[in-house]
Coordinates of C-alpha atoms in Angstrom, one line a residue:
X1 CA 1.6 27.6 15.2
X2 CA 3.9 25.1 16.7
X3 CA 5.4 25.7 20.2
X4 CA 8.9 25.1 21.2
X5 CA 9.1 22.8 24.2
X6 CA 11.5 20.2 25.6
X7 CA 11.1 16.7 24.3
X8 CA 9.1 14.6 26.7
X9 CA 7.0 17.5 27.9
X10 CA 4.8 17.8 24.8
X11 CA 1.1 17.8 25.5
X12 CA -0.6 15.0 23.6
X13 CA -4.2 14.2 22.9
X14 CA -3.3 10.5 23.0
X15 CA -3.8 9.9 26.7
X16 CA -4.3 6.5 28.4
X17 CA -8.0 7.4 29.1
X18 CA -8.4 8.1 25.3
X19 CA -6.5 4.8 24.4
X20 CA -8.7 2.8 26.7
X21 CA -12.0 4.5 26.1
X22 CA -14.0 1.8 24.3
X23 CA -10.8 0.0 23.2
X24 CA -11.2 -3.7 22.8
X25 CA -9.1 -6.7 21.8
X26 CA -10.2 -8.6 18.7
X27 CA -9.3 -12.2 17.8
X28 CA -10.5 -15.7 16.8
X29 CA -12.7 -15.0 13.7
X30 CA -14.9 -17.8 12.3
X31 CA -17.7 -18.0 9.8
X32 CA -20.9 -20.1 10.2
X33 CA -23.3 -19.9 7.3
X34 CA -23.7 -16.2 6.5
X35 CA -22.8 -15.0 10.0
X36 CA -19.3 -14.0 11.2
X37 CA -18.2 -14.6 14.8
X38 CA -15.2 -13.3 16.7
X39 CA -14.0 -12.7 20.3
X40 CA -13.8 -9.3 21.9
X41 CA -11.5 -8.8 24.9
X42 CA -13.0 -5.9 27.0
X43 CA -10.7 -4.1 29.4
X44 CA -13.7 -2.2 30.7
X45 CA -15.1 -5.5 31.9
X46 CA -12.0 -6.7 33.6
X47 CA -10.6 -8.3 30.4
X48 CA -13.7 -10.5 29.9
X49 CA -13.7 -12.2 26.5
X50 CA -17.1 -12.2 24.7
X51 CA -18.2 -13.9 21.5
X52 CA -19.8 -11.5 19.1
X53 CA -22.0 -12.3 16.1
X54 CA -22.2 -10.2 12.9
X55 CA -25.2 -10.9 10.6
X56 CA -25.6 -9.9 6.9
X57 CA -27.9 -7.0 7.9
X58 CA -24.9 -5.3 9.5
X59 CA -26.0 -5.9 13.1
X60 CA -23.6 -7.1 15.9
X61 CA -24.9 -9.0 18.9
X62 CA -23.1 -10.2 22.1
X63 CA -23.6 -13.9 22.3
X64 CA -21.9 -14.7 25.6
X65 CA -23.8 -13.4 28.6
X66 CA -22.0 -12.1 31.7
X67 CA -20.2 -13.5 33.7
X68 CA -19.1 -16.1 31.2
X69 CA -15.5 -15.5 29.9
X70 CA -14.5 -17.3 26.7
X71 CA -10.9 -18.3 27.3
X72 CA -9.1 -21.6 27.6
X73 CA -6.0 -22.2 29.7
X74 CA -4.6 -25.0 27.6
X75 CA -0.9 -24.2 27.3
X76 CA -1.8 -21.2 29.5
X77 CA -1.8 -19.0 26.4
X78 CA -5.0 -20.5 25.1
X79 CA -6.6 -19.7 21.8
X80 CA -9.0 -21.9 19.9
X81 CA -11.5 -21.3 22.7
X82 CA -14.8 -21.6 20.8
X83 CA -16.4 -23.3 17.8
X84 CA -19.6 -22.5 15.9
X85 CA -21.5 -25.1 13.9
X86 CA -25.0 -24.7 12.5
X87 CA -25.8 -21.8 14.8
X88 CA -24.7 -23.7 17.9
X89 CA -21.7 -22.3 19.9
X90 CA -19.3 -24.4 21.9
X91 CA -16.9 -22.5 24.1
X92 CA -14.5 -22.9 27.0
X93 CA -15.3 -20.8 30.1
X94 CA -12.3 -19.3 31.9
X95 CA -13.4 -19.8 35.5
X96 CA -14.1 -23.5 35.5
X97 CA -12.5 -24.5 32.1
X98 CA -15.6 -26.6 31.2
X99 CA -17.0 -26.7 27.7
X100 CA -20.4 -25.0 27.3
X101 CA -23.0 -25.3 24.6
X102 CA -25.2 -22.4 23.6
X103 CA -27.6 -21.3 20.9
X104 CA -27.9 -17.5 20.5
X105 CA -30.3 -15.9 22.9
X106 CA -30.2 -18.8 25.4
X107 CA -28.2 -19.4 28.6
X108 CA -25.0 -21.5 28.1
X109 CA -25.3 -25.1 29.4
X110 CA -22.2 -27.1 30.6
X111 CA -21.3 -29.9 28.2
X112 CA -18.3 -31.5 30.0
X113 CA -18.2 -32.6 33.6
X114 CA -16.8 -30.5 36.4
X115 CA -13.1 -31.7 36.7
X116 CA -9.6 -30.2 36.5
X117 CA -9.6 -30.6 32.7
X118 CA -9.1 -28.0 30.0
X119 CA -10.2 -28.0 26.3
X120 CA -9.1 -26.2 23.1
X121 CA -9.0 -26.2 19.4
X122 CA -12.2 -28.2 18.8
X123 CA -13.8 -29.3 15.5
X124 CA -17.3 -30.8 15.0
X125 CA -17.8 -34.4 13.8
X126 CA -21.3 -34.2 12.4
X127 CA -21.4 -37.9 11.3
X128 CA -20.8 -39.1 14.9
X129 CA -22.4 -36.2 16.8
X130 CA -19.3 -35.3 18.7
X131 CA -16.6 -32.7 19.2
X132 CA -12.9 -33.6 18.7
X133 CA -10.4 -31.4 20.5
X134 CA -7.3 -31.1 22.6
X135 CA -7.6 -31.9 26.2
X136 CA -5.2 -30.9 29.0
X137 CA -5.6 -33.1 32.1
X138 CA -4.6 -31.6 35.4
X139 CA -6.4 -34.2 37.6
X140 CA -3.1 -35.8 38.8
X141 CA 0.0 -34.5 40.5
X142 CA 2.9 -33.6 38.3
X143 CA 3.0 -32.4 34.8
X144 CA -0.5 -32.3 33.1
X145 CA -1.2 -34.8 30.3
X146 CA -2.2 -33.5 26.8
X147 CA -4.2 -35.6 24.3
X148 CA -6.8 -35.5 21.6
X149 CA -10.2 -36.6 22.7
X150 CA -13.8 -36.9 21.4
X151 CA -16.7 -35.6 23.4
X152 CA -20.2 -37.0 22.9
X153 CA -22.7 -34.1 22.2
X154 CA -25.6 -36.1 23.8
X155 CA -23.6 -37.1 26.9
X156 CA -20.6 -34.8 27.6
X157 CA -19.3 -37.3 30.1
X158 CA -18.7 -39.8 27.3
X159 CA -15.1 -38.8 26.4
X160 CA -12.9 -41.0 24.3
X161 CA -9.2 -40.7 24.0
X162 CA -8.2 -40.7 20.3
X163 CA -4.5 -39.9 20.5
X164 CA -2.0 -39.6 23.4
X165 CA 1.6 -40.4 24.2
X166 CA 3.2 -37.1 23.0
X167 CA 3.8 -34.2 25.3
X168 CA 1.7 -31.8 23.1
X169 CA -1.1 -31.9 20.5
X170 CA -2.7 -29.3 18.3
X171 CA -4.8 -28.8 15.2
X172 CA -7.0 -31.9 15.1
X173 CA -8.8 -31.6 11.8
X174 CA -11.3 -34.0 10.1
X175 CA -11.4 -34.6 6.3
X176 CA -14.6 -33.4 4.6
X177 CA -16.0 -36.9 4.5
X178 CA -15.2 -37.6 8.1
X179 CA -13.0 -40.6 7.3
X180 CA -9.6 -39.2 8.3
X181 CA -8.2 -37.2 11.1
X182 CA -5.0 -35.2 11.0
X183 CA -3.2 -33.5 13.8
X184 CA 0.2 -32.0 15.0
X185 CA 2.2 -33.4 17.9
X186 CA 5.6 -32.7 19.4
X187 CA 7.6 -33.6 22.5
X188 CA 9.8 -31.8 25.0
X189 CA 12.2 -30.0 24.6
X190 CA 10.8 -28.7 21.3
X191 CA 8.5 -25.8 20.9
X192 CA 6.1 -25.9 18.0
X193 CA 8.3 -23.5 15.9
X194 CA 11.3 -25.8 16.5
X195 CA 10.0 -29.2 15.4
X196 CA 6.6 -30.9 15.2
X197 CA 5.1 -33.9 13.4
X198 CA 2.1 -34.2 11.2
X199 CA 0.0 -37.4 11.5
X200 CA -3.1 -38.8 9.9
X201 CA -5.3 -41.8 10.9
X202 CA -8.4 -43.4 9.6
X203 CA -11.5 -43.1 11.8
X204 CA -13.1 -46.6 12.4
X205 CA -16.7 -47.5 13.0
X206 CA -16.2 -47.1 16.8
X207 CA -15.0 -43.5 16.2
X208 CA -11.5 -44.5 17.3
X209 CA -8.4 -44.2 15.1
X210 CA -6.7 -46.9 13.1
X211 CA -3.4 -47.0 11.3
X212 CA -1.7 -43.8 12.6
X213 CA 0.5 -42.6 9.8
X214 CA 3.4 -40.1 9.9
X215 CA 3.2 -37.5 7.1
X216 CA 5.9 -34.9 7.7
X217 CA 8.0 -33.0 10.3
X218 CA 10.5 -33.9 12.9
X219 CA 12.8 -32.4 15.4
X220 CA 14.2 -29.9 12.9
X221 CA 11.0 -29.1 10.9
X222 CA 8.1 -27.0 12.1
X223 CA 4.7 -27.9 10.8
X224 CA 1.8 -25.4 11.1
X225 CA -1.9 -25.4 10.3
X226 CA -2.8 -28.6 8.6
X227 CA -6.0 -28.1 6.6
X228 CA -8.2 -30.2 4.2
X229 CA -9.4 -28.8 0.9
X230 CA -13.1 -29.1 0.1
X231 CA -12.3 -32.2 -2.0
X232 CA -10.2 -33.9 0.7
X233 CA -6.6 -32.9 -0.2
X234 CA -4.4 -32.3 2.9
X235 CA -2.2 -29.1 3.0
X236 CA 0.1 -27.8 5.7
X237 CA 2.8 -25.2 6.3
X238 CA 6.4 -26.3 6.8
X239 CA 9.8 -24.6 7.1
X240 CA 11.7 -27.5 5.6
X241 CA 13.0 -25.0 3.0
X242 CA 14.1 -22.7 5.9
X243 CA 11.0 -20.6 5.2
X244 CA 7.4 -21.5 6.2
X245 CA 5.8 -22.3 2.8
X246 CA 2.6 -24.2 2.0
X247 CA 2.7 -27.9 0.9
X248 CA 0.2 -30.4 -0.4
X249 CA 0.0 -34.0 0.4
X250 CA -0.8 -36.8 -1.9
X251 CA -0.8 -40.6 -1.4
X252 CA -1.9 -40.5 2.3
X253 CA -3.2 -44.1 2.0
X254 CA -0.1 -45.3 0.2
X255 CA 3.3 -43.6 -0.2
X256 CA 3.2 -40.0 1.0
X257 CA 4.3 -37.4 -1.5
X258 CA 4.8 -33.7 -0.6
X259 CA 4.6 -30.9 -3.1
X260 CA 5.4 -27.3 -2.4
X261 CA 2.6 -25.1 -3.7
X262 CA 4.7 -22.0 -4.2
X263 CA 8.3 -21.5 -3.2
X264 CA 9.1 -18.1 -1.8
X265 CA 11.6 -16.6 0.7
X266 CA 8.7 -15.5 2.9
X267 CA 6.8 -16.7 5.9
X268 CA 3.4 -18.3 5.3
X269 CA 3.3 -19.4 8.9
X270 CA 3.7 -18.0 12.3
X271 CA 4.9 -19.3 15.7
X272 CA 2.1 -21.3 17.3
X273 CA 1.8 -19.6 20.6
X274 CA -1.9 -19.9 20.5
X275 CA -4.4 -22.5 19.2
X276 CA -6.6 -21.6 16.2
X277 CA -4.2 -19.4 14.3
X278 CA -4.8 -19.3 10.6
X279 CA -2.7 -17.9 7.7
X280 CA -4.5 -19.6 4.8
X281 CA -7.8 -21.0 3.9
X282 CA -9.6 -22.5 0.9
X283 CA -12.0 -20.5 -1.3
X284 CA -12.3 -23.4 -3.8
X285 CA -11.1 -26.9 -4.1
X286 CA -8.0 -25.8 -6.0
X287 CA -7.7 -22.2 -4.7
X288 CA -6.0 -21.0 -1.5
X289 CA -6.3 -17.6 0.0
X290 CA -3.2 -16.9 2.1
X291 CA -1.2 -14.3 3.9
X292 CA 2.6 -14.2 4.0
X293 CA 5.2 -12.0 5.7
X294 CA 8.1 -10.5 3.8
X295 CA 10.4 -7.8 5.2
X296 CA 8.1 -7.3 8.1
X297 CA 5.0 -6.6 5.9
X298 CA 2.1 -9.0 5.5
X299 CA 0.6 -9.6 2.1
X300 CA -2.6 -11.2 0.9
X301 CA -2.6 -13.5 -2.1
X302 CA -4.2 -16.4 -3.8
X303 CA -2.5 -19.7 -4.8
X304 CA -3.8 -21.9 -7.6
X305 CA -2.9 -25.4 -6.3
X306 CA -3.1 -26.9 -9.8
X307 CA -1.0 -24.3 -11.6
X308 CA 1.1 -23.5 -8.5
X309 CA 0.7 -19.8 -9.3
X310 CA 0.6 -17.0 -6.7
X311 CA -1.3 -13.8 -7.3
X312 CA -1.0 -10.9 -4.8
X313 CA -4.1 -9.0 -3.8
X314 CA -3.5 -5.3 -3.2
X315 CA -5.1 -4.2 0.1
X316 CA -4.3 -1.2 2.5
X317 CA -3.4 -3.5 5.4
X318 CA 0.1 -4.5 6.4
X319 CA -0.7 -6.9 9.3
X320 CA -3.1 -9.8 8.7
X321 CA -4.2 -12.7 11.0
X322 CA -7.0 -15.1 11.7
X323 CA -7.7 -15.5 8.0
X324 CA -10.9 -17.3 7.1
X325 CA -13.2 -17.4 4.1
X326 CA -16.6 -18.7 2.9
X327 CA -19.1 -18.0 0.1
X328 CA -16.5 -15.9 -1.8
X329 CA -16.0 -13.6 1.2
X330 CA -12.8 -13.4 3.3
X331 CA -12.5 -12.2 6.9
X332 CA -9.4 -11.4 8.8
X333 CA -8.0 -9.2 11.5
X334 CA -6.2 -6.4 9.7
X335 CA -4.3 -3.2 10.5
X336 CA -1.7 -0.8 9.2
X337 CA 0.6 2.0 10.5
X338 CA -2.4 4.4 10.4
X339 CA -5.3 2.0 11.0
X340 CA -5.9 0.2 14.3
X341 CA -6.8 -3.5 14.3
X342 CA -10.3 -4.2 12.8
X343 CA -12.3 -7.2 11.6
X344 CA -12.2 -6.9 7.8
X345 CA -14.4 -8.5 5.3
X346 CA -13.6 -8.5 1.6
X347 CA -15.9 -9.6 -1.2
X348 CA -13.5 -11.5 -3.5
X349 CA -15.9 -11.0 -6.5
X350 CA -16.1 -7.3 -6.3
X351 CA -13.1 -6.3 -4.2
X352 CA -15.3 -4.4 -1.8
X353 CA -13.9 -3.9 1.7
X354 CA -16.2 -3.8 4.7
X355 CA -15.0 -3.1 8.2
X356 CA -17.2 -5.2 10.6
X357 CA -15.7 -4.0 13.8
X358 CA -12.9 -1.7 14.9
X359 CA -10.8 -2.2 18.0
X360 CA -11.3 1.5 18.7
X361 CA -13.5 4.1 17.1
X362 CA -11.1 6.9 18.0
X363 CA -10.1 9.2 15.1
X364 CA -6.6 10.5 15.7
X365 CA -5.3 13.5 13.7
X366 CA -2.5 12.2 11.5
X367 CA -0.4 15.1 12.8
X368 CA 0.0 13.2 16.0
X369 CA 1.0 9.9 14.4
X370 CA 4.5 8.7 13.9
X371 CA 4.9 6.5 10.9
X372 CA 7.5 3.7 11.5
X373 CA 10.6 3.4 9.3
X374 CA 12.0 0.0 8.7
X375 CA 15.7 0.0 9.6
X376 CA 18.5 -2.5 9.2
X377 CA 21.5 -2.1 11.4
X378 CA 24.8 -3.9 11.9
X379 CA 25.2 -6.1 14.9
X380 CA 27.6 -8.7 16.2
X381 CA 29.6 -11.1 14.1
X382 CA 29.1 -9.1 10.9
X383 CA 25.3 -9.8 10.9
X384 CA 22.3 -7.5 10.3
X385 CA 19.3 -7.0 12.6
X386 CA 16.0 -5.3 12.0
X387 CA 13.7 -2.8 13.7
X388 CA 11.0 -0.2 13.3
X389 CA 12.0 3.3 14.2
X390 CA 9.3 5.9 15.2
X391 CA 10.5 9.5 15.4
X392 CA 8.8 11.9 17.8
X393 CA 5.8 13.4 16.1
X394 CA 3.4 16.1 17.3
X395 CA 2.0 18.8 15.0
X396 CA 1.7 21.2 17.9
X397 CA 5.4 21.1 19.0
X398 CA 9.0 21.3 18.0
X399 CA 12.0 20.7 20.2
X400 CA 14.5 23.4 21.2
X401 CA 17.4 23.9 18.8
X402 CA 20.0 21.2 19.3
X403 CA 18.0 18.9 21.6
X404 CA 17.8 15.3 20.6
X405 CA 14.9 13.1 21.7
X406 CA 15.1 10.5 24.5
X407 CA 14.8 7.0 23.1
X408 CA 12.7 4.1 24.3
X409 CA 13.8 0.7 22.9
X410 CA 11.0 -1.9 23.0
X411 CA 12.0 -5.6 23.3
X412 CA 9.1 -7.8 22.2
X413 CA 8.1 -10.9 24.2
X414 CA 8.3 -14.5 23.2
X415 CA 11.2 -14.3 22.5
X416 CA 10.0 -16.3 19.5
X417 CA 7.7 -13.6 18.1
X418 CA 8.0 -10.4 16.2
X419 CA 6.9 -6.8 16.3
X420 CA 4.8 -5.3 13.5
X421 CA 4.1 -1.8 12.1
X422 CA 0.4 -1.9 13.0
X423 CA -1.0 1.2 14.5
X424 CA -0.4 1.1 18.3
X425 CA -1.7 3.9 20.3
X426 CA 0.6 2.7 23.2
X427 CA 3.5 3.5 20.9
X428 CA 2.0 6.8 19.7
X429 CA 1.5 7.7 23.4
X430 CA 5.3 8.0 23.6
X431 CA 6.2 9.5 20.3
X432 CA 3.5 12.2 20.5
X433 CA 5.1 13.4 23.8
X434 CA 8.5 13.7 22.3
X435 CA 10.1 10.3 22.7
X436 CA 11.7 8.4 19.8
X437 CA 11.0 4.7 19.9
X438 CA 12.8 1.7 18.4
X439 CA 10.8 -1.6 18.2
X440 CA 13.5 -4.3 17.7
X441 CA 13.1 -7.5 15.8
X442 CA 16.2 -9.0 17.3
X443 CA 17.8 -12.3 16.1
X444 CA 15.4 -15.0 17.1
X445 CA 12.4 -13.1 15.9
X446 CA 10.0 -14.6 13.3
X447 CA 9.3 -13.2 9.8
X448 CA 12.9 -13.6 8.5
X449 CA 13.2 -17.3 8.0
X450 CA 14.3 -20.3 10.2
X451 CA 18.0 -19.3 10.2
X452 CA 17.3 -15.9 11.6
X453 CA 14.8 -17.5 14.1
X454 CA 17.6 -19.9 15.2
X455 CA 20.1 -17.1 15.9
X456 CA 18.8 -17.2 19.5
X457 CA 19.6 -20.9 19.9
X458 CA 21.6 -21.3 23.1
X459 CA 22.1 -17.5 22.9
X460 CA 19.1 -15.9 24.7
X461 CA 20.4 -13.0 26.8
X462 CA 23.2 -12.4 24.4
X463 CA 22.0 -12.1 20.8
X464 CA 18.8 -10.3 21.7
X465 CA 20.6 -7.9 24.1
X466 CA 23.3 -7.2 21.5
X467 CA 20.7 -6.3 18.9
X468 CA 18.8 -4.0 21.2
X469 CA 22.0 -2.3 22.2
X470 CA 23.4 -2.0 18.7
X471 CA 20.0 -0.7 17.4
X472 CA 20.1 2.1 20.0
X473 CA 23.7 2.9 19.4
X474 CA 23.1 3.0 15.6
X475 CA 20.4 5.6 16.1
X476 CA 22.6 7.6 18.4
X477 CA 25.5 7.6 15.9
X478 CA 23.0 8.8 13.2
X479 CA 22.3 11.7 15.4
X480 CA 18.6 10.8 15.7
X481 CA 18.5 10.3 19.5
X482 CA 20.1 11.4 22.7
X483 CA 22.6 8.8 23.8
X484 CA 22.4 10.0 27.4
X485 CA 18.6 9.5 27.6
X486 CA 18.1 6.0 26.3
X487 CA 15.7 3.6 28.1
X488 CA 14.7 0.0 27.4
X489 CA 11.3 -1.7 28.1
X490 CA 9.8 -5.1 27.5
X491 CA 7.3 -7.7 28.8
X492 CA 7.8 -11.3 29.7
X493 CA 10.8 -12.5 27.6
X494 CA 11.2 -8.9 26.6
X495 CA 11.4 -8.1 30.3
X496 CA 14.3 -10.5 30.5
X497 CA 16.1 -8.9 27.6
X498 CA 15.5 -5.5 29.3
X499 CA 17.0 -6.7 32.6
X500 CA 20.0 -8.3 30.9
X501 CA 20.7 -5.1 28.9
X502 CA 20.5 -3.0 32.0
X503 CA 22.7 -5.5 34.0
X504 CA 25.3 -6.6 31.5
X505 CA 25.6 -3.5 29.3
X506 CA 26.2 0.2 30.1
X507 CA 24.2 1.8 27.3
X508 CA 20.7 2.4 28.7
X509 CA 20.1 4.9 31.6
X510 CA 16.8 3.4 32.8
X511 CA 14.4 0.6 32.1
X512 CA 11.0 -1.0 32.7
X513 CA 10.3 -4.7 33.2
X514 CA 6.8 -6.0 32.7
X515 CA 6.5 -9.5 34.3
X516 CA 10.1 -10.1 33.1
X517 CA 12.4 -12.9 34.0
X518 CA 15.3 -12.2 36.3
X519 CA 16.2 -15.7 37.5
X520 CA 16.5 -18.3 34.7
X521 CA 16.9 -21.1 37.2
X522 CA 13.6 -20.2 38.8
X523 CA 11.9 -20.0 35.4
X524 CA 13.3 -23.5 34.4
X525 CA 12.0 -25.1 37.6
X526 CA 8.8 -23.1 38.2
X527 CA 6.7 -22.5 35.1
X528 CA 3.9 -24.2 33.2
X529 CA 4.3 -27.3 31.0
X530 CA 4.2 -25.6 27.6
X531 CA 7.4 -23.6 28.3
X532 CA 9.0 -25.8 30.9
X533 CA 11.6 -27.0 28.4
X534 CA 11.7 -23.8 26.2
X535 CA 15.0 -22.8 27.8
X536 CA 16.6 -26.0 26.6
X537 CA 16.9 -24.5 23.1
X538 CA 17.4 -20.9 24.3
X539 CA 20.0 -21.5 27.0
X540 CA 20.7 -25.3 27.2
X541 CA 19.3 -28.2 29.2
X542 CA 18.9 -27.8 32.9
X543 CA 20.5 -28.7 35.3
X544 CA 23.3 -29.8 32.9
X545 CA 23.9 -26.2 31.9
X546 CA 23.2 -24.8 35.4
X547 CA 26.3 -22.5 35.3
X548 CA 25.1 -20.9 32.1
X549 CA 21.7 -20.3 33.7
X550 CA 23.4 -18.5 36.6
X551 CA 25.7 -16.5 34.3
X552 CA 22.8 -15.1 32.3
X553 CA 20.5 -14.4 35.2
X554 CA 20.4 -10.7 36.1
X555 CA 19.5 -11.5 39.7
X556 CA 23.0 -12.9 40.2
X557 CA 24.8 -9.7 39.0
X558 CA 23.0 -6.9 40.5
X559 CA 26.3 -5.3 41.5
X560 CA 26.7 -4.5 37.7
X561 CA 23.3 -2.7 37.6
X562 CA 23.7 1.0 38.1
X563 CA 20.5 2.6 36.7
X564 CA 16.9 3.1 37.8
X565 CA 14.4 0.3 37.0
X566 CA 10.6 0.0 37.4
X567 CA 8.8 -3.3 37.6
X568 CA 5.2 -4.1 36.7
X569 CA 3.8 -7.5 37.8
X570 CA 0.6 -9.5 37.9
X571 CA 0.2 -11.3 41.2
X572 CA -1.5 -14.4 39.7
X573 CA 1.1 -14.8 36.9
X574 CA 1.8 -18.6 36.5
X575 CA 4.3 -18.1 33.6
X576 CA 6.6 -15.7 35.3
X577 CA 5.7 -15.8 39.0
X578 CA 5.8 -12.5 41.1
X579 CA 8.9 -13.6 43.0
X580 CA 11.0 -13.0 39.9
X581 CA 10.3 -9.3 40.2
X582 CA 10.2 -9.1 43.9
X583 CA 13.7 -10.6 44.4
X584 CA 15.1 -8.0 42.0
X585 CA 13.3 -5.1 43.6
X586 CA 14.6 -6.2 47.1
X587 CA 18.2 -6.3 45.9
X588 CA 18.0 -2.9 44.1
X589 CA 16.3 -1.3 47.1
X590 CA 19.1 -2.5 49.4
X591 CA 21.7 -1.3 46.9
X592 CA 20.3 2.2 47.0
X593 CA 19.3 2.4 43.3
X594 CA 16.1 4.1 42.3
X595 CA 13.5 1.4 41.9
X596 CA 9.7 1.1 41.7
X597 CA 7.4 -1.9 42.0
X598 CA 3.8 -1.8 40.8
X599 CA 1.9 -5.1 41.5
X600 CA -1.6 -5.8 40.3
X601 CA -4.1 -8.1 42.2
X602 CA -6.0 -10.5 39.9
X603 CA -3.7 -10.0 36.9
X604 CA -1.9 -12.8 35.2
X605 CA 0.7 -12.8 32.4
X606 CA -0.3 -9.6 30.7
X607 CA -2.7 -7.0 32.0
X608 CA -6.4 -7.0 31.0
X609 CA -8.0 -4.5 33.3
X610 CA -8.3 -1.0 31.8
X611 CA -7.4 0.5 35.2
X612 CA -4.2 -1.5 35.4
X613 CA -3.2 -0.9 31.8
X614 CA -3.6 2.9 32.5
X615 CA -1.6 2.7 35.7
X616 CA 1.3 0.8 34.0
X617 CA 1.6 3.1 30.9
X618 CA 1.3 6.3 32.8
X619 CA 3.5 4.9 35.6
X620 CA 6.3 4.1 33.2
X621 CA 6.2 7.6 31.7
X622 CA 6.1 9.2 35.1
X623 CA 9.2 7.1 36.1
X624 CA 11.2 8.3 33.1
X625 CA 10.2 11.9 33.7
X626 CA 11.7 11.7 37.2
X627 CA 14.8 9.9 36.0
X628 CA 15.5 12.1 32.9
X629 CA 14.3 15.3 34.5
X630 CA 11.5 16.6 32.3
X631 CA 8.1 17.8 33.3
X632 CA 5.2 15.9 31.8
X633 CA 2.3 17.9 30.4
X634 CA -0.1 15.3 31.8
X635 CA -1.4 15.4 35.4
X636 CA 0.0 11.9 36.2
X637 CA -0.7 9.9 39.3
X638 CA 2.5 9.8 41.3
X639 CA 4.0 6.4 42.2
X640 CA 6.6 5.6 44.9
X641 CA 10.1 5.5 43.6
X642 CA 12.4 4.2 46.3
X643 CA 15.9 5.6 46.7
X644 CA 15.1 8.6 44.4

């Protein structure tokens, strides 16, 4: 029988210990021969990233020995950190950022020299016995230099520069016959989802490039994932139609012609925060396997490049990434509202689905799982915004008559990113204890076309905040949540939205900032190269728009802030340095507002240690319990809340 208990005080089996017990991160899938490789991020090992191999007999083997950590710091966010070719693995090691070479069962050997250089997004050039990759050079003072280089596999110190001059490079890819290299490049102040350029060049007898030729793109067109078909046809994703669709190139050596393979108001691409992201792949010379997002749901499909026909494939997964295929088998990272992320393999001939690895082996009773509902709600200027609403769900409890649930609004990071309906036990942690949760895809989020993505242009701190506020008020007006117990939480850019909402609006009664921005001027002058001009498009160029930066920085308007806030911060964060949080905490403490500050040694932008992840999630819940006045069922570790 269900018990009647106040919302927030429900006892839930979804504890932080349960969430983190054996939980791992999964990413970066590749196929070599009949073997599948991927990266596992292991909180139990301090967040170490390990390459794992799956063989046809169903066995998984760790390839990377401790203490090696497979992670590149190019663009700080990394991705594209390893490559496998003919049973040989090449990877970037986090500690020294050198490239290493390894065959399974042997100790990795350094390939590149010890220097302040970083490498990512490599491809093998078998004809010339070398790697081609992106290099980020930190050997000189000032902004690092990005370029495309080749690395001799016999002598790793023999490094040739193939392309340079742009601020950023990505996706160097060789044609099947090795004669032509393509790549993406872009300059400040653009981010890769704003505008990039696709180039091709012939590879000469010396291995250098001749006749660089512009193919597509520009300041107002985002190119994503150039890829060669098995017979040498170049394809890529572009949002020139205002939606990321797939195009095919002909006439590279003469007059370039571009043909859209299938026109659809859907996103076949994603924002390139990381290297090595993949939304399509070739299964045959004229057949593409792809994933596209429509109304927040990912779909799997094939495209016949000759007939320009799309055919959907019905699968039980609503989120798909890292798509790759070989030998009529497709692998990807997949999840759904009831299934956590897993490495999935599908036999395209039989339709058989095989789960190679789960991010967690936990089996959660569906009676404790809240299934998200897609909502559209009115926002400013007569527009519509989107979100996922999770009602409180716990089969063992019901709320007292007339009580409405406290609401936690989640503001995703980026801000050019999106939330998804994939099973997140961190969300279920809240809903199974009696909270309602709204995950907002505010204006500026991806998945709804370029126009929606550009709503945030020059309007960060306004559009995103309005959408989070309007989403919360929409639910309150519907009678679904308690308007007097609404909190907002977010990390990184989502932390900035959180702090703006708490400072400039009077709707939320508490909030949590995870490594969030409080001082836009500090962010504009003290962050890494990749995002150093990001704010030009979100706010305006600095210092020309200095006054706007000041006006939208919560740190300058703390007199307007009148509710409790908790801050979580990694002390080695280079993207949003700790002083962003510490200044805010100091001001709030002096003002007499309830405030808590939880800092983590050794953590960067995002927490990887299981101990710290647990401390943050339980700490946020404990904070709200004190602020909203309910008694948690959990025996939570107390934390210091100043001025409470």
